[in-house]
Structures are given as structure tokens and as C-alpha cells.
Short mmCIF file of C-alpha atoms in Angstrom, two decimals:
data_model
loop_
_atom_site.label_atom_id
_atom_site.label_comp_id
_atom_site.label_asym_id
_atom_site.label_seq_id
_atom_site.Cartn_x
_atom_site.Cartn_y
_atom_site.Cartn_z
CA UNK A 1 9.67 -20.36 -21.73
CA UNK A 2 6.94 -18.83 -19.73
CA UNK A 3 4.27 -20.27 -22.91
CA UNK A 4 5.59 -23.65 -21.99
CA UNK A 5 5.54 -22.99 -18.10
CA UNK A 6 1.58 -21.99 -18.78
CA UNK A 7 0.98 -24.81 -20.68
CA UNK A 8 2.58 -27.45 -18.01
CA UNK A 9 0.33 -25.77 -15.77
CA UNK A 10 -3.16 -25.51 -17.30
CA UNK A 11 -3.12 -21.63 -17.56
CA UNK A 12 -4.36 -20.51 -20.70
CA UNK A 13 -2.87 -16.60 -21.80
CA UNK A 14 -6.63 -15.50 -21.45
CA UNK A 15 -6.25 -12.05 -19.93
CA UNK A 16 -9.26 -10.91 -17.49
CA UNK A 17 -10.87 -7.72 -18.31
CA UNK A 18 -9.67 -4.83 -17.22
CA UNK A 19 -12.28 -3.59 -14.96
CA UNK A 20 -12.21 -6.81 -12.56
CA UNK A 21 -10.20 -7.37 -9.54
CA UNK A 22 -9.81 -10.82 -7.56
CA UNK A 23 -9.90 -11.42 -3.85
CA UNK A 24 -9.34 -15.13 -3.12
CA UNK A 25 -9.46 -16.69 -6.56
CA UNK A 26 -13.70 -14.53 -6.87
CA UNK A 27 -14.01 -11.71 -9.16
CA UNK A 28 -15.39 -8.28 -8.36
CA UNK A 29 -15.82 -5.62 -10.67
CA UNK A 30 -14.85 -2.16 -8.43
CA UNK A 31 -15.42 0.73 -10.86
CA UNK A 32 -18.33 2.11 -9.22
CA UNK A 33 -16.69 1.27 -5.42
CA UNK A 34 -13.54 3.46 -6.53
CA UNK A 35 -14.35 6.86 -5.61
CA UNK A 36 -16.21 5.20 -2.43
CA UNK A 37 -13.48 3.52 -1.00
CA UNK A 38 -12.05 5.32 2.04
CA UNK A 39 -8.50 4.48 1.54
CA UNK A 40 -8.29 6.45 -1.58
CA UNK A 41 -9.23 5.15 -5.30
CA UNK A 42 -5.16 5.23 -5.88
CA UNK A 43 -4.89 1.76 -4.62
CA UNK A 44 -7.47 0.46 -6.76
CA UNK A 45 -6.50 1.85 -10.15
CA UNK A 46 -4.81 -1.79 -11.21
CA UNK A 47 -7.26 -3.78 -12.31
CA UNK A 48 -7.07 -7.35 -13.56
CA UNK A 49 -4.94 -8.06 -10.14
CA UNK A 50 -5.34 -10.55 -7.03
CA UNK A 51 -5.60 -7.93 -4.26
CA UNK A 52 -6.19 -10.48 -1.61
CA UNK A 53 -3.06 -9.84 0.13
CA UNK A 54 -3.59 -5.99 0.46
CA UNK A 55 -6.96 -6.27 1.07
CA UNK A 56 -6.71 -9.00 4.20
CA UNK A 57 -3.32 -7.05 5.60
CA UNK A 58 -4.54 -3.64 5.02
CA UNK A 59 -8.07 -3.35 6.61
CA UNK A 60 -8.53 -3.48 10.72
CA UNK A 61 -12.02 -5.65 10.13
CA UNK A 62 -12.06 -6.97 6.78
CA UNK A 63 -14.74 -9.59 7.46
CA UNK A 64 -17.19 -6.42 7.75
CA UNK A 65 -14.86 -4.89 4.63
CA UNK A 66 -15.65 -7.87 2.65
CA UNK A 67 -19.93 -7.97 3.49
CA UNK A 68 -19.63 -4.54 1.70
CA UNK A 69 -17.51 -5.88 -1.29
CA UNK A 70 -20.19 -8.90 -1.89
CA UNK A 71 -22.35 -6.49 -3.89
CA UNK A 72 -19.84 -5.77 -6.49
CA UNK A 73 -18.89 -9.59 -6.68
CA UNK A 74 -19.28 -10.89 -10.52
CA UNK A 75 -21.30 -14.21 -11.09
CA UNK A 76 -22.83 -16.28 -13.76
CA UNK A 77 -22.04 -15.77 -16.87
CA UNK A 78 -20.66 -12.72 -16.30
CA UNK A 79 -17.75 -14.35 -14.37
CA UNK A 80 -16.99 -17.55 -16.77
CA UNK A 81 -13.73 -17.48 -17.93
CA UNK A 82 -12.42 -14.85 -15.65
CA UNK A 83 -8.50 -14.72 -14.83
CA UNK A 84 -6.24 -13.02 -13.26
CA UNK A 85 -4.09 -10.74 -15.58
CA UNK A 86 -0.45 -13.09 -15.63
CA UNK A 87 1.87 -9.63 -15.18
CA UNK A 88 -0.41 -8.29 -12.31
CA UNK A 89 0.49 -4.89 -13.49
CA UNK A 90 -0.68 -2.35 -16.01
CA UNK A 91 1.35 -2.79 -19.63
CA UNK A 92 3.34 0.28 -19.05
CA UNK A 93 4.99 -1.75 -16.25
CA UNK A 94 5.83 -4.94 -17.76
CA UNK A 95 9.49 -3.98 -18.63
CA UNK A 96 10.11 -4.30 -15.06
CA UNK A 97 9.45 -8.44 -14.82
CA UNK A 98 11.40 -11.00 -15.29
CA UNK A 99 10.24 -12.41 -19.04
CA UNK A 100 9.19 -15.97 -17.37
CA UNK A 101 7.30 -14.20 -14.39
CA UNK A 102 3.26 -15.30 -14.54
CA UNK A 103 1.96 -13.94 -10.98
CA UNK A 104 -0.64 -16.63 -11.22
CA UNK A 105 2.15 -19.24 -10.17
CA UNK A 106 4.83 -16.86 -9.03
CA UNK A 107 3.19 -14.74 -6.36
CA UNK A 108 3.36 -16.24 -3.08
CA UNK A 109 -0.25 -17.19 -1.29
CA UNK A 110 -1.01 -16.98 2.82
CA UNK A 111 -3.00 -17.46 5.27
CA UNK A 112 -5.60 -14.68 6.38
CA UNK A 113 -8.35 -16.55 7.80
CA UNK A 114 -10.07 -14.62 9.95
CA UNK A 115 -10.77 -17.13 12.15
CA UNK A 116 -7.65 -19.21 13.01
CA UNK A 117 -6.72 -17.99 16.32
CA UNK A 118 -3.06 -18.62 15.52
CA UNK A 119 -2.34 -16.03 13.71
CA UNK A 120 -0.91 -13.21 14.79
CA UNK A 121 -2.74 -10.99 12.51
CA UNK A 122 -6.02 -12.04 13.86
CA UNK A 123 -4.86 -11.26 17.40
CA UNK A 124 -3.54 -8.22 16.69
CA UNK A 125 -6.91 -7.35 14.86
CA UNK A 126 -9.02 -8.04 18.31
CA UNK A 127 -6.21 -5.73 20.48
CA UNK A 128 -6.96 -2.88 17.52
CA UNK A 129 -10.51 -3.04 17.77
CA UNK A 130 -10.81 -2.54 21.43
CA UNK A 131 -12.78 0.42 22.41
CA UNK A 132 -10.24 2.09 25.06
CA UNK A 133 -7.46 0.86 22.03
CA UNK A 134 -9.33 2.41 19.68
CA UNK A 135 -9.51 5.65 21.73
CA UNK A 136 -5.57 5.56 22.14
CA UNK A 137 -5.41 5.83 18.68
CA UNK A 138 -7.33 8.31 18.19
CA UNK A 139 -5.90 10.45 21.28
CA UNK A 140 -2.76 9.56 19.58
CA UNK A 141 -3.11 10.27 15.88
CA UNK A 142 -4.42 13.79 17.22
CA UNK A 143 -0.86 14.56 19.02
CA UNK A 144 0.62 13.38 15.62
CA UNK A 145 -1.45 16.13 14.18
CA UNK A 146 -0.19 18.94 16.27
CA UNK A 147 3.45 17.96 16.17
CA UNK A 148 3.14 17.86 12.40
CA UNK A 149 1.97 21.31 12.51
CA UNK A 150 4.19 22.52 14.50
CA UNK A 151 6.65 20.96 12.44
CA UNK A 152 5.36 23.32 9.16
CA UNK A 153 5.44 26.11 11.19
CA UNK A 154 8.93 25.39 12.66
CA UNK A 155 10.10 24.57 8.57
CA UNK A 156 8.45 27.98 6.69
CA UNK A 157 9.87 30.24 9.85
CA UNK A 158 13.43 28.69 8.71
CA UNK A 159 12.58 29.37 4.85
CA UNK A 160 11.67 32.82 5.47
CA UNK A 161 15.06 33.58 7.44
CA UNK A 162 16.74 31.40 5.07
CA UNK A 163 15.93 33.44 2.18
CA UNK A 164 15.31 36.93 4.22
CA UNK A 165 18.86 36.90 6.07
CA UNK A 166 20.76 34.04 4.66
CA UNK A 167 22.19 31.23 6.85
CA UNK A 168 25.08 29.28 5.95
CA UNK A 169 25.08 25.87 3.65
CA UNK A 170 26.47 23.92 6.76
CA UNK A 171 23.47 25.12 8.76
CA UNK A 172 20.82 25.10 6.09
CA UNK A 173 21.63 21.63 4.06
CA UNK A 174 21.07 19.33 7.27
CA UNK A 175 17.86 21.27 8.40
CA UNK A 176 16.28 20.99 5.35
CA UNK A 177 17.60 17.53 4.95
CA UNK A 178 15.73 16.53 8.13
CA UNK A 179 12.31 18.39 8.04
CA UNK A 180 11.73 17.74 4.58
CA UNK A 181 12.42 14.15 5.30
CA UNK A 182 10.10 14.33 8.52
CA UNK A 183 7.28 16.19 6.39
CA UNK A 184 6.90 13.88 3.67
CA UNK A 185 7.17 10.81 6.14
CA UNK A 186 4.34 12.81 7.81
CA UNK A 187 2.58 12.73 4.49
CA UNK A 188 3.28 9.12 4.45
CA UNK A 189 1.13 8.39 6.90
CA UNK A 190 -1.64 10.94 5.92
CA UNK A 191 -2.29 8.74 3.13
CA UNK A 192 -2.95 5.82 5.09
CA UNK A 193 -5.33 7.65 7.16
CA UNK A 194 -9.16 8.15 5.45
CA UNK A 195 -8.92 9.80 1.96
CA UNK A 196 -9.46 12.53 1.21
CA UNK A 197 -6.60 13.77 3.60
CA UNK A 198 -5.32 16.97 2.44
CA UNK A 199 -2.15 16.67 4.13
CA UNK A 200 -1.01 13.74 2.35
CA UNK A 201 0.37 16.91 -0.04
CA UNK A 202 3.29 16.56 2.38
CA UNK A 203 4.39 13.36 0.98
CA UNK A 204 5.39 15.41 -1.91
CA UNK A 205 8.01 17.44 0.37
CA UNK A 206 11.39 16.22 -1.18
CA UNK A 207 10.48 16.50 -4.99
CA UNK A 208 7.71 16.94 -7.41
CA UNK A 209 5.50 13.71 -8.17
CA UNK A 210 6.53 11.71 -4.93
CA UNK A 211 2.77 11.39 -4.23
CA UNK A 212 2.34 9.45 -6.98
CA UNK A 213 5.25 8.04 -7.60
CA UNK A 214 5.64 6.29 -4.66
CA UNK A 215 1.76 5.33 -4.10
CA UNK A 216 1.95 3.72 -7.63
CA UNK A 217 5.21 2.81 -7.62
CA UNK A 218 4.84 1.19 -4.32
CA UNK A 219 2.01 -0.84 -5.60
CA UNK A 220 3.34 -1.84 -8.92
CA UNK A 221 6.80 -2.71 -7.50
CA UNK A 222 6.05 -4.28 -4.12
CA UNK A 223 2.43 -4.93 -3.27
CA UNK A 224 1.13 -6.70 -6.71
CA UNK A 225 4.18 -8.81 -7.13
CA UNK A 226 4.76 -9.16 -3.11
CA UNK A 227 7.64 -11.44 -2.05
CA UNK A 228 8.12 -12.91 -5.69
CA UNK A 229 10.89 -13.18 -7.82
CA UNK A 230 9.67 -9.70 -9.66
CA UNK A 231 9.56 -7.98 -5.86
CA UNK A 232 12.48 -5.50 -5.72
CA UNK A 233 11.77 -5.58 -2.15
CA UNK A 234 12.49 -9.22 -1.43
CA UNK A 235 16.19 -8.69 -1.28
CA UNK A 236 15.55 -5.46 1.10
CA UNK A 237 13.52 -7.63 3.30
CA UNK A 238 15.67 -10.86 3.31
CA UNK A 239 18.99 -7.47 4.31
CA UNK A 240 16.89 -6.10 6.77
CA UNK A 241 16.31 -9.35 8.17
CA UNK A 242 20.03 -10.45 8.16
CA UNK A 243 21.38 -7.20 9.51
CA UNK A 244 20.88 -8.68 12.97
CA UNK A 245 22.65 -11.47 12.89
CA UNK A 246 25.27 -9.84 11.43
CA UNK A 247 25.66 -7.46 14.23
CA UNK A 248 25.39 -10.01 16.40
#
């Protein structure tokens, strides 16, 4: 079935190489712009994928991002016969698509250009980028800092009574249900902040691995197949977006 959708459709199987990524339909080969990207080299460790849709959605000024990409862009002969990889994820992943998915076709495309004033993206880009905005955040992200620290403090000064003097399940279960929850969702957003963060360790808070499973997991189950058929998230979303109508 998914042969025959391929061949309807022009698409030869033709796997790209593993080392090149694609940002609106061009290929760039990123290996040496891993460990320099500021976001982390976790997000780029899928190769053979169409990243436009992180890339546009995930940078503040990704006209400037993209000037700095242009030097790892692949052309001539080098970039004949290039494709995007159909599963969009690594082979270790694959049991996790529907057997007729080809993100070529499947994944859904939008618009990001930077300069259509309609979008609300773009606007929101120009309220970011203000200076006294900019200085919020900052201001901001700093209090976030301190409250997470006091938050550790607040957490290993319950441990050490917890296992010094005991305290009772009823007492213990929902305090440790809540800060662990609120230090990994601190961790959360250390690793959206610039990598190398060494707090992002908090994101491991409720069990071994979380770090990575949910950074790779994340991208192999929502961001490379985003809003298709293969995204687990599209029924959360379409839920989430129901809920209020429901209630009302």
C-alpha cells in the first residue's frame, strides 16, 4: 500500500543520507553545527528529517538563525538526489507508524514566512525582541531561578526529616508528589534555555532517564511527525481543544 501510494505520487524509496537534515525542501548537512548549536545537540541527533517546523517555531529570530545555517547548506552535486527519509525517524522507531505513513506526504506543511504580517507568529516575534521585553525576560527568568532554588532547598530539608524523624505516608506521598513534579517541570524549562544548562538534571526528578526520554521521545513522537496521522499528540490536542466547549 504505501509502495503504491509512492508510486502515484512520484516519490521514489531513495532514502537521504543520514547526516543531512532539510529546512524548506534545501538540504544541510549539520554534523559539525551539532555541538555548536545553543539549544543543545539533542534536538539535532535525527537526521534525514524536515526540521522546518521546529526550526521556524522554535527560534525568536530565525531569519538571523538561518544566515548562520547557509554555510552548512549542501549544493551541486553533493545535493542531487537528496530526500527526505519517508519515516522521519531513526529505524529503532519505526514500529511506532502506521505501515502506510510516508512523512513526505503525510506531515502537514505551514506558513512561517517571516514576512507576512498576518501571522501571529511574526507579531509575536517583534513584541519578543523588544529591548525593555527582552529585559522582562530576563528580570523574569532570574526570579524563576531563585524560586527554583528555593524550591531544592525547601525539597532536601523535607528528605532529611523524612528519613531523620519519619513523617507519615499521608503527609509525605502528596509533598513529594508535588515538588518532584514542580522540579522536573523546572528542569523542563532549563532545557529550553541555552545548553549547556546544568539544571536541566532536574527534569530527571520523577524517575531515571526522563531527560532523555522525554527530549527524544518528544521529538520522535510529536515534533517529526507533528499533527499527522503518526502524532500521538493529535488526539491530545484536538481533547484539549474540545474540553471547552464541553464545559460550556
Amino acid at each position: 500500500m504505501a509502495a503504491e501510494k509512492e508510486k502515484k505520487n512520484g516519490i521514489d524509496k531513495q532514502e537521504t543520507p543520514k547526516d543531512l537534515w532539510f529546512i524548506d525542501g534545501e538540504p544541510y548537512d549539520l554534523v559539525a553545527f551539532m555541538p555548536k548549536h545553543p539549544g543543545g545537540a539533542q534536538y539535532l541527533v535525527f537526521p534525514g528529517n524536515d526540521v522546518s517546523i521546529t526550526f521556524w517555531s522554535y527560534h525568536k529570530d530565525p531569519v538571523r538563525n538561518k544566515k548562520v545555517l547557509d554555510k552548512y547548506k549542501v549544493t551541486g552535486k553533493a545535493a542531487e538526489g537528496a530526500q527526505l527519509n519517508r519515516w522521519h525517524l531513526p529505524d529503532s522507531a519505526k514500529f511506532l507508524l502506521p505501515e502506510d505513513f510516508d512523512a513526505r506526504m503525510d506531515i502537514k506543511t505551514y506558513n512561517f514566512d517571516p514576512k507576512d504580517k498576518n501571522l501571529v507568529l511574526n507579531h509575536c516575534r517583534e513584541e519578543v525582541q523588544k529591548p525593555e521585553v527582552m529585559k522582562e525576560i530576563r528580570r523574569l527568568d532570574k526570579l524563576f531561578d531563585e524560586h527554583v532554588m528555593y524550591l531544592i532547598y525547601a525539597y532536601l530539608a523535607f528528605v532529611a526529616l523524612w528519613l531523620l524523624i519519619g513523617i507519615p505516608w499521608y503527609i509525605s506521598l502528596p509533598v513529594f508528589a508535588v515538588s518532584r513534579t514542580a522540579l522536573a517541570g523546572a528542569g523542563h524549562y532549563f532545557t529550553h534555555r541555552k545548553q549547556p544548562n546544568f539544571w536541566s538534571i532536574l527534569f530527571d526528578m520523577n524517575y531515571i532517564g526522563v531527560h532523555i526520554t522525554l527530549i527524544d521521545g518528544h521529538n520522535v513522537g510529536h515534533h517529526a511527525p507533528t499533527m499527522s496521522k503518526a502524532d500521538p499528540k493529535t488526539g491530545f490536542f484536538g481533547a484539549m481543544m474540545a474540553l471547552p466547549r464541553l464545559v460550556r
